[in-house]
């Protein structure tokens, strides 16, 4: 369950004024903590929030991939079949900048995922209910 929403009252708009994609950033037990040393976690959040609304989740249950960022497609892209993209081990500013540039271009279903982000993409395990 998200604990914080940095979304402004007037949401930023994506390409051609469309509703933008969204980002969920994991922060709590592993991601966003001193367990992942050498990362400016606050700057990472701020950098992503420059582009789109960012939600902070307490834990996404994929700690082995800390720091985790999930880029969710815009509503229009989701309706057209785009799915969220999970990125793990995002522990350097260059990776965050690559994600921010992709988001600025439209994100999943709008802009192709840059090849460099293949290094970070993973499929989360399905939860047993």
mmCIF file with all atom_site columns, C-alpha atoms in Angstrom:
data_model
loop_
_atom_site.group_PDB
_atom_site.id
_atom_site.type_symbol
_atom_site.label_atom_id
_atom_site.label_alt_id
_atom_site.label_comp_id
_atom_site.label_asym_id
_atom_site.label_entity_id
_atom_site.label_seq_id
_atom_site.pdbx_PDB_ins_code
_atom_site.Cartn_x
_atom_site.Cartn_y
_atom_site.Cartn_z
_atom_site.occupancy
_atom_site.B_iso_or_equiv
_atom_site.pdbx_formal_charge
_atom_site.auth_seq_id
_atom_site.auth_comp_id
_atom_site.auth_asym_id
_atom_site.auth_atom_id
_atom_site.pdbx_PDB_model_num
ATOM 1   C CA . UNK A 1 1   ? 0.000  0.000   0.000   1.00 0.00 ? 1   UNK A CA 1
ATOM 2   C CA . UNK A 1 2   ? 1.494  3.350   -0.977  1.00 0.00 ? 2   UNK A CA 1
ATOM 3   C CA . UNK A 1 3   ? 2.383  5.553   1.965   1.00 0.00 ? 3   UNK A CA 1
ATOM 4   C CA . UNK A 1 4   ? 3.136  8.780   0.122   1.00 0.00 ? 4   UNK A CA 1
ATOM 5   C CA . UNK A 1 5   ? 2.016  10.385  -3.105  1.00 0.00 ? 5   UNK A CA 1
ATOM 6   C CA . UNK A 1 6   ? 4.139  13.226  -4.472  1.00 0.00 ? 6   UNK A CA 1
ATOM 7   C CA . UNK A 1 7   ? 1.597  13.920  -7.193  1.00 0.00 ? 7   UNK A CA 1
ATOM 8   C CA . UNK A 1 8   ? 0.795  17.613  -7.516  1.00 0.00 ? 8   UNK A CA 1
ATOM 9   C CA . UNK A 1 9   ? -2.820 18.769  -7.502  1.00 0.00 ? 9   UNK A CA 1
ATOM 10  C CA . UNK A 1 10  ? -2.487 19.405  -11.211 1.00 0.00 ? 10  UNK A CA 1
ATOM 11  C CA . UNK A 1 11  ? -0.898 16.239  -12.560 1.00 0.00 ? 11  UNK A CA 1
ATOM 12  C CA . UNK A 1 12  ? 1.867  16.643  -15.102 1.00 0.00 ? 12  UNK A CA 1
ATOM 13  C CA . UNK A 1 13  ? 0.801  15.797  -18.598 1.00 0.00 ? 13  UNK A CA 1
ATOM 14  C CA . UNK A 1 14  ? 2.557  13.458  -20.962 1.00 0.00 ? 14  UNK A CA 1
ATOM 15  C CA . UNK A 1 15  ? 3.040  13.790  -24.722 1.00 0.00 ? 15  UNK A CA 1
ATOM 16  C CA . UNK A 1 16  ? 0.326  15.864  -26.427 1.00 0.00 ? 16  UNK A CA 1
ATOM 17  C CA . UNK A 1 17  ? -1.332 16.635  -23.095 1.00 0.00 ? 17  UNK A CA 1
ATOM 18  C CA . UNK A 1 18  ? -2.270 13.004  -22.364 1.00 0.00 ? 18  UNK A CA 1
ATOM 19  C CA . UNK A 1 19  ? -2.318 11.682  -18.823 1.00 0.00 ? 19  UNK A CA 1
ATOM 20  C CA . UNK A 1 20  ? 1.226  10.498  -18.050 1.00 0.00 ? 20  UNK A CA 1
ATOM 21  C CA . UNK A 1 21  ? 2.479  7.163   -16.992 1.00 0.00 ? 21  UNK A CA 1
ATOM 22  C CA . UNK A 1 22  ? 3.108  6.794   -13.256 1.00 0.00 ? 22  UNK A CA 1
ATOM 23  C CA . UNK A 1 23  ? 5.959  5.507   -11.172 1.00 0.00 ? 23  UNK A CA 1
ATOM 24  C CA . UNK A 1 24  ? 5.964  3.464   -7.974  1.00 0.00 ? 24  UNK A CA 1
ATOM 25  C CA . UNK A 1 25  ? 9.222  3.463   -6.031  1.00 0.00 ? 25  UNK A CA 1
ATOM 26  C CA . UNK A 1 26  ? 9.831  0.885   -3.325  1.00 0.00 ? 26  UNK A CA 1
ATOM 27  C CA . UNK A 1 27  ? 11.157 2.321   -0.074  1.00 0.00 ? 27  UNK A CA 1
ATOM 28  C CA . UNK A 1 28  ? 11.281 0.713   3.353   1.00 0.00 ? 28  UNK A CA 1
ATOM 29  C CA . UNK A 1 29  ? 12.948 -2.479  4.459   1.00 0.00 ? 29  UNK A CA 1
ATOM 30  C CA . UNK A 1 30  ? 15.654 -2.692  1.752   1.00 0.00 ? 30  UNK A CA 1
ATOM 31  C CA . UNK A 1 31  ? 15.021 -0.234  -1.055  1.00 0.00 ? 31  UNK A CA 1
ATOM 32  C CA . UNK A 1 32  ? 15.708 3.335   -0.079  1.00 0.00 ? 32  UNK A CA 1
ATOM 33  C CA . UNK A 1 33  ? 17.729 2.425   3.005   1.00 0.00 ? 33  UNK A CA 1
ATOM 34  C CA . UNK A 1 34  ? 21.354 2.236   4.049   1.00 0.00 ? 34  UNK A CA 1
ATOM 35  C CA . UNK A 1 35  ? 21.251 -1.472  3.105   1.00 0.00 ? 35  UNK A CA 1
ATOM 36  C CA . UNK A 1 36  ? 21.781 -0.214  -0.452  1.00 0.00 ? 36  UNK A CA 1
ATOM 37  C CA . UNK A 1 37  ? 24.816 1.946   0.213   1.00 0.00 ? 37  UNK A CA 1
ATOM 38  C CA . UNK A 1 38  ? 26.036 4.831   -1.901  1.00 0.00 ? 38  UNK A CA 1
ATOM 39  C CA . UNK A 1 39  ? 22.658 5.770   -3.364  1.00 0.00 ? 39  UNK A CA 1
ATOM 40  C CA . UNK A 1 40  ? 21.112 9.212   -2.897  1.00 0.00 ? 40  UNK A CA 1
ATOM 41  C CA . UNK A 1 41  ? 17.592 7.872   -2.421  1.00 0.00 ? 41  UNK A CA 1
ATOM 42  C CA . UNK A 1 42  ? 16.033 11.312  -1.931  1.00 0.00 ? 42  UNK A CA 1
ATOM 43  C CA . UNK A 1 43  ? 17.600 12.600  -5.159  1.00 0.00 ? 43  UNK A CA 1
ATOM 44  C CA . UNK A 1 44  ? 16.364 9.530   -7.017  1.00 0.00 ? 44  UNK A CA 1
ATOM 45  C CA . UNK A 1 45  ? 12.799 10.258  -5.913  1.00 0.00 ? 45  UNK A CA 1
ATOM 46  C CA . UNK A 1 46  ? 13.138 13.945  -6.759  1.00 0.00 ? 46  UNK A CA 1
ATOM 47  C CA . UNK A 1 47  ? 14.553 13.173  -10.226 1.00 0.00 ? 47  UNK A CA 1
ATOM 48  C CA . UNK A 1 48  ? 11.661 10.894  -11.099 1.00 0.00 ? 48  UNK A CA 1
ATOM 49  C CA . UNK A 1 49  ? 9.096  13.320  -9.657  1.00 0.00 ? 49  UNK A CA 1
ATOM 50  C CA . UNK A 1 50  ? 10.404 15.962  -12.087 1.00 0.00 ? 50  UNK A CA 1
ATOM 51  C CA . UNK A 1 51  ? 8.803  13.907  -14.872 1.00 0.00 ? 51  UNK A CA 1
ATOM 52  C CA . UNK A 1 52  ? 5.664  12.207  -13.518 1.00 0.00 ? 52  UNK A CA 1
ATOM 53  C CA . UNK A 1 53  ? 3.660  11.528  -10.388 1.00 0.00 ? 53  UNK A CA 1
ATOM 54  C CA . UNK A 1 54  ? 5.606  9.225   -8.053  1.00 0.00 ? 54  UNK A CA 1
ATOM 55  C CA . UNK A 1 55  ? 4.150  6.979   -5.387  1.00 0.00 ? 55  UNK A CA 1
ATOM 56  C CA . UNK A 1 56  ? 6.262  5.513   -2.635  1.00 0.00 ? 56  UNK A CA 1
ATOM 57  C CA . UNK A 1 57  ? 5.427  1.996   -1.507  1.00 0.00 ? 57  UNK A CA 1
ATOM 58  C CA . UNK A 1 58  ? 6.495  0.522   1.806   1.00 0.00 ? 58  UNK A CA 1
ATOM 59  C CA . UNK A 1 59  ? 7.563  -2.777  0.239   1.00 0.00 ? 59  UNK A CA 1
ATOM 60  C CA . UNK A 1 60  ? 6.968  -4.496  -3.086  1.00 0.00 ? 60  UNK A CA 1
ATOM 61  C CA . UNK A 1 61  ? 8.311  -7.850  -1.806  1.00 0.00 ? 61  UNK A CA 1
ATOM 62  C CA . UNK A 1 62  ? 11.213 -8.073  -4.250  1.00 0.00 ? 62  UNK A CA 1
ATOM 63  C CA . UNK A 1 63  ? 14.020 -7.071  -1.884  1.00 0.00 ? 63  UNK A CA 1
ATOM 64  C CA . UNK A 1 64  ? 16.616 -9.036  -3.836  1.00 0.00 ? 64  UNK A CA 1
ATOM 65  C CA . UNK A 1 65  ? 16.233 -6.398  -6.580  1.00 0.00 ? 65  UNK A CA 1
ATOM 66  C CA . UNK A 1 66  ? 16.625 -3.274  -4.369  1.00 0.00 ? 66  UNK A CA 1
ATOM 67  C CA . UNK A 1 67  ? 16.163 -0.423  -5.439  1.00 0.00 ? 67  UNK A CA 1
ATOM 68  C CA . UNK A 1 68  ? 12.968 -1.171  -7.332  1.00 0.00 ? 68  UNK A CA 1
ATOM 69  C CA . UNK A 1 69  ? 11.080 1.204   -9.615  1.00 0.00 ? 69  UNK A CA 1
ATOM 70  C CA . UNK A 1 70  ? 7.855  0.228   -11.388 1.00 0.00 ? 70  UNK A CA 1
ATOM 71  C CA . UNK A 1 71  ? 6.887  2.318   -14.410 1.00 0.00 ? 71  UNK A CA 1
ATOM 72  C CA . UNK A 1 72  ? 3.149  2.020   -14.971 1.00 0.00 ? 72  UNK A CA 1
ATOM 73  C CA . UNK A 1 73  ? 1.705  2.867   -18.375 1.00 0.00 ? 73  UNK A CA 1
ATOM 74  C CA . UNK A 1 74  ? -0.650 5.781   -18.887 1.00 0.00 ? 74  UNK A CA 1
ATOM 75  C CA . UNK A 1 75  ? -4.348 4.905   -18.809 1.00 0.00 ? 75  UNK A CA 1
ATOM 76  C CA . UNK A 1 76  ? -4.535 5.103   -22.621 1.00 0.00 ? 76  UNK A CA 1
ATOM 77  C CA . UNK A 1 77  ? -1.464 2.894   -23.072 1.00 0.00 ? 77  UNK A CA 1
ATOM 78  C CA . UNK A 1 78  ? -2.804 0.406   -20.509 1.00 0.00 ? 78  UNK A CA 1
ATOM 79  C CA . UNK A 1 79  ? -6.108 0.241   -22.404 1.00 0.00 ? 79  UNK A CA 1
ATOM 80  C CA . UNK A 1 80  ? -4.092 -0.516  -25.555 1.00 0.00 ? 80  UNK A CA 1
ATOM 81  C CA . UNK A 1 81  ? -2.348 -3.439  -23.828 1.00 0.00 ? 81  UNK A CA 1
ATOM 82  C CA . UNK A 1 82  ? 0.795  -1.929  -22.253 1.00 0.00 ? 82  UNK A CA 1
ATOM 83  C CA . UNK A 1 83  ? 1.834  -3.408  -18.916 1.00 0.00 ? 83  UNK A CA 1
ATOM 84  C CA . UNK A 1 84  ? 3.919  -2.117  -16.010 1.00 0.00 ? 84  UNK A CA 1
ATOM 85  C CA . UNK A 1 85  ? 7.683  -2.465  -16.327 1.00 0.00 ? 85  UNK A CA 1
ATOM 86  C CA . UNK A 1 86  ? 9.585  -3.524  -13.195 1.00 0.00 ? 86  UNK A CA 1
ATOM 87  C CA . UNK A 1 87  ? 13.148 -2.260  -12.897 1.00 0.00 ? 87  UNK A CA 1
ATOM 88  C CA . UNK A 1 88  ? 15.500 -3.484  -10.197 1.00 0.00 ? 88  UNK A CA 1
ATOM 89  C CA . UNK A 1 89  ? 18.995 -2.726  -8.971  1.00 0.00 ? 89  UNK A CA 1
ATOM 90  C CA . UNK A 1 90  ? 18.499 0.913   -9.948  1.00 0.00 ? 90  UNK A CA 1
ATOM 91  C CA . UNK A 1 91  ? 21.384 2.095   -7.812  1.00 0.00 ? 91  UNK A CA 1
ATOM 92  C CA . UNK A 1 92  ? 23.105 4.775   -9.842  1.00 0.00 ? 92  UNK A CA 1
ATOM 93  C CA . UNK A 1 93  ? 22.058 8.225   -11.089 1.00 0.00 ? 93  UNK A CA 1
ATOM 94  C CA . UNK A 1 94  ? 22.660 7.333   -14.739 1.00 0.00 ? 94  UNK A CA 1
ATOM 95  C CA . UNK A 1 95  ? 20.067 4.543   -14.559 1.00 0.00 ? 95  UNK A CA 1
ATOM 96  C CA . UNK A 1 96  ? 17.599 6.927   -12.932 1.00 0.00 ? 96  UNK A CA 1
ATOM 97  C CA . UNK A 1 97  ? 18.261 9.464   -15.703 1.00 0.00 ? 97  UNK A CA 1
ATOM 98  C CA . UNK A 1 98  ? 17.660 6.764   -18.349 1.00 0.00 ? 98  UNK A CA 1
ATOM 99  C CA . UNK A 1 99  ? 14.338 5.891   -16.708 1.00 0.00 ? 99  UNK A CA 1
ATOM 100 C CA . UNK A 1 100 ? 13.387 9.578   -16.464 1.00 0.00 ? 100 UNK A CA 1
ATOM 101 C CA . UNK A 1 101 ? 14.149 10.105  -20.169 1.00 0.00 ? 101 UNK A CA 1
ATOM 102 C CA . UNK A 1 102 ? 11.989 7.113   -21.112 1.00 0.00 ? 102 UNK A CA 1
ATOM 103 C CA . UNK A 1 103 ? 9.168  8.416   -18.922 1.00 0.00 ? 103 UNK A CA 1
ATOM 104 C CA . UNK A 1 104 ? 9.480  11.836  -20.539 1.00 0.00 ? 104 UNK A CA 1
ATOM 105 C CA . UNK A 1 105 ? 9.129  10.162  -23.940 1.00 0.00 ? 105 UNK A CA 1
ATOM 106 C CA . UNK A 1 106 ? 5.888  8.501   -22.770 1.00 0.00 ? 106 UNK A CA 1
ATOM 107 C CA . UNK A 1 107 ? 6.922  5.276   -21.036 1.00 0.00 ? 107 UNK A CA 1
ATOM 108 C CA . UNK A 1 108 ? 5.407  1.802   -21.548 1.00 0.00 ? 108 UNK A CA 1
ATOM 109 C CA . UNK A 1 109 ? 3.212  1.447   -24.607 1.00 0.00 ? 109 UNK A CA 1
ATOM 110 C CA . UNK A 1 110 ? 4.093  4.918   -25.895 1.00 0.00 ? 110 UNK A CA 1
ATOM 111 C CA . UNK A 1 111 ? 7.880  4.923   -26.269 1.00 0.00 ? 111 UNK A CA 1
ATOM 112 C CA . UNK A 1 112 ? 10.092 1.877   -26.737 1.00 0.00 ? 112 UNK A CA 1
ATOM 113 C CA . UNK A 1 113 ? 12.007 0.896   -23.630 1.00 0.00 ? 113 UNK A CA 1
ATOM 114 C CA . UNK A 1 114 ? 15.657 1.880   -24.168 1.00 0.00 ? 114 UNK A CA 1
ATOM 115 C CA . UNK A 1 115 ? 17.960 -1.113  -24.598 1.00 0.00 ? 115 UNK A CA 1
ATOM 116 C CA . UNK A 1 116 ? 20.091 0.012   -21.639 1.00 0.00 ? 116 UNK A CA 1
ATOM 117 C CA . UNK A 1 117 ? 17.103 -0.545  -19.336 1.00 0.00 ? 117 UNK A CA 1
ATOM 118 C CA . UNK A 1 118 ? 17.052 -4.244  -20.284 1.00 0.00 ? 118 UNK A CA 1
ATOM 119 C CA . UNK A 1 119 ? 19.838 -4.567  -17.698 1.00 0.00 ? 119 UNK A CA 1
ATOM 120 C CA . UNK A 1 120 ? 17.363 -3.584  -14.974 1.00 0.00 ? 120 UNK A CA 1
ATOM 121 C CA . UNK A 1 121 ? 14.100 -5.137  -16.162 1.00 0.00 ? 121 UNK A CA 1
ATOM 122 C CA . UNK A 1 122 ? 12.779 -8.170  -14.290 1.00 0.00 ? 122 UNK A CA 1
ATOM 123 C CA . UNK A 1 123 ? 9.526  -10.067 -13.908 1.00 0.00 ? 123 UNK A CA 1
ATOM 124 C CA . UNK A 1 124 ? 8.194  -10.016 -10.362 1.00 0.00 ? 124 UNK A CA 1
ATOM 125 C CA . UNK A 1 125 ? 7.093  -13.351 -8.896  1.00 0.00 ? 125 UNK A CA 1
ATOM 126 C CA . UNK A 1 126 ? 3.383  -13.998 -8.756  1.00 0.00 ? 126 UNK A CA 1
ATOM 127 C CA . UNK A 1 127 ? 1.971  -13.986 -5.262  1.00 0.00 ? 127 UNK A CA 1
ATOM 128 C CA . UNK A 1 128 ? 0.330  -17.138 -3.975  1.00 0.00 ? 128 UNK A CA 1
ATOM 129 C CA . UNK A 1 129 ? -3.131 -16.384 -2.667  1.00 0.00 ? 129 UNK A CA 1
#
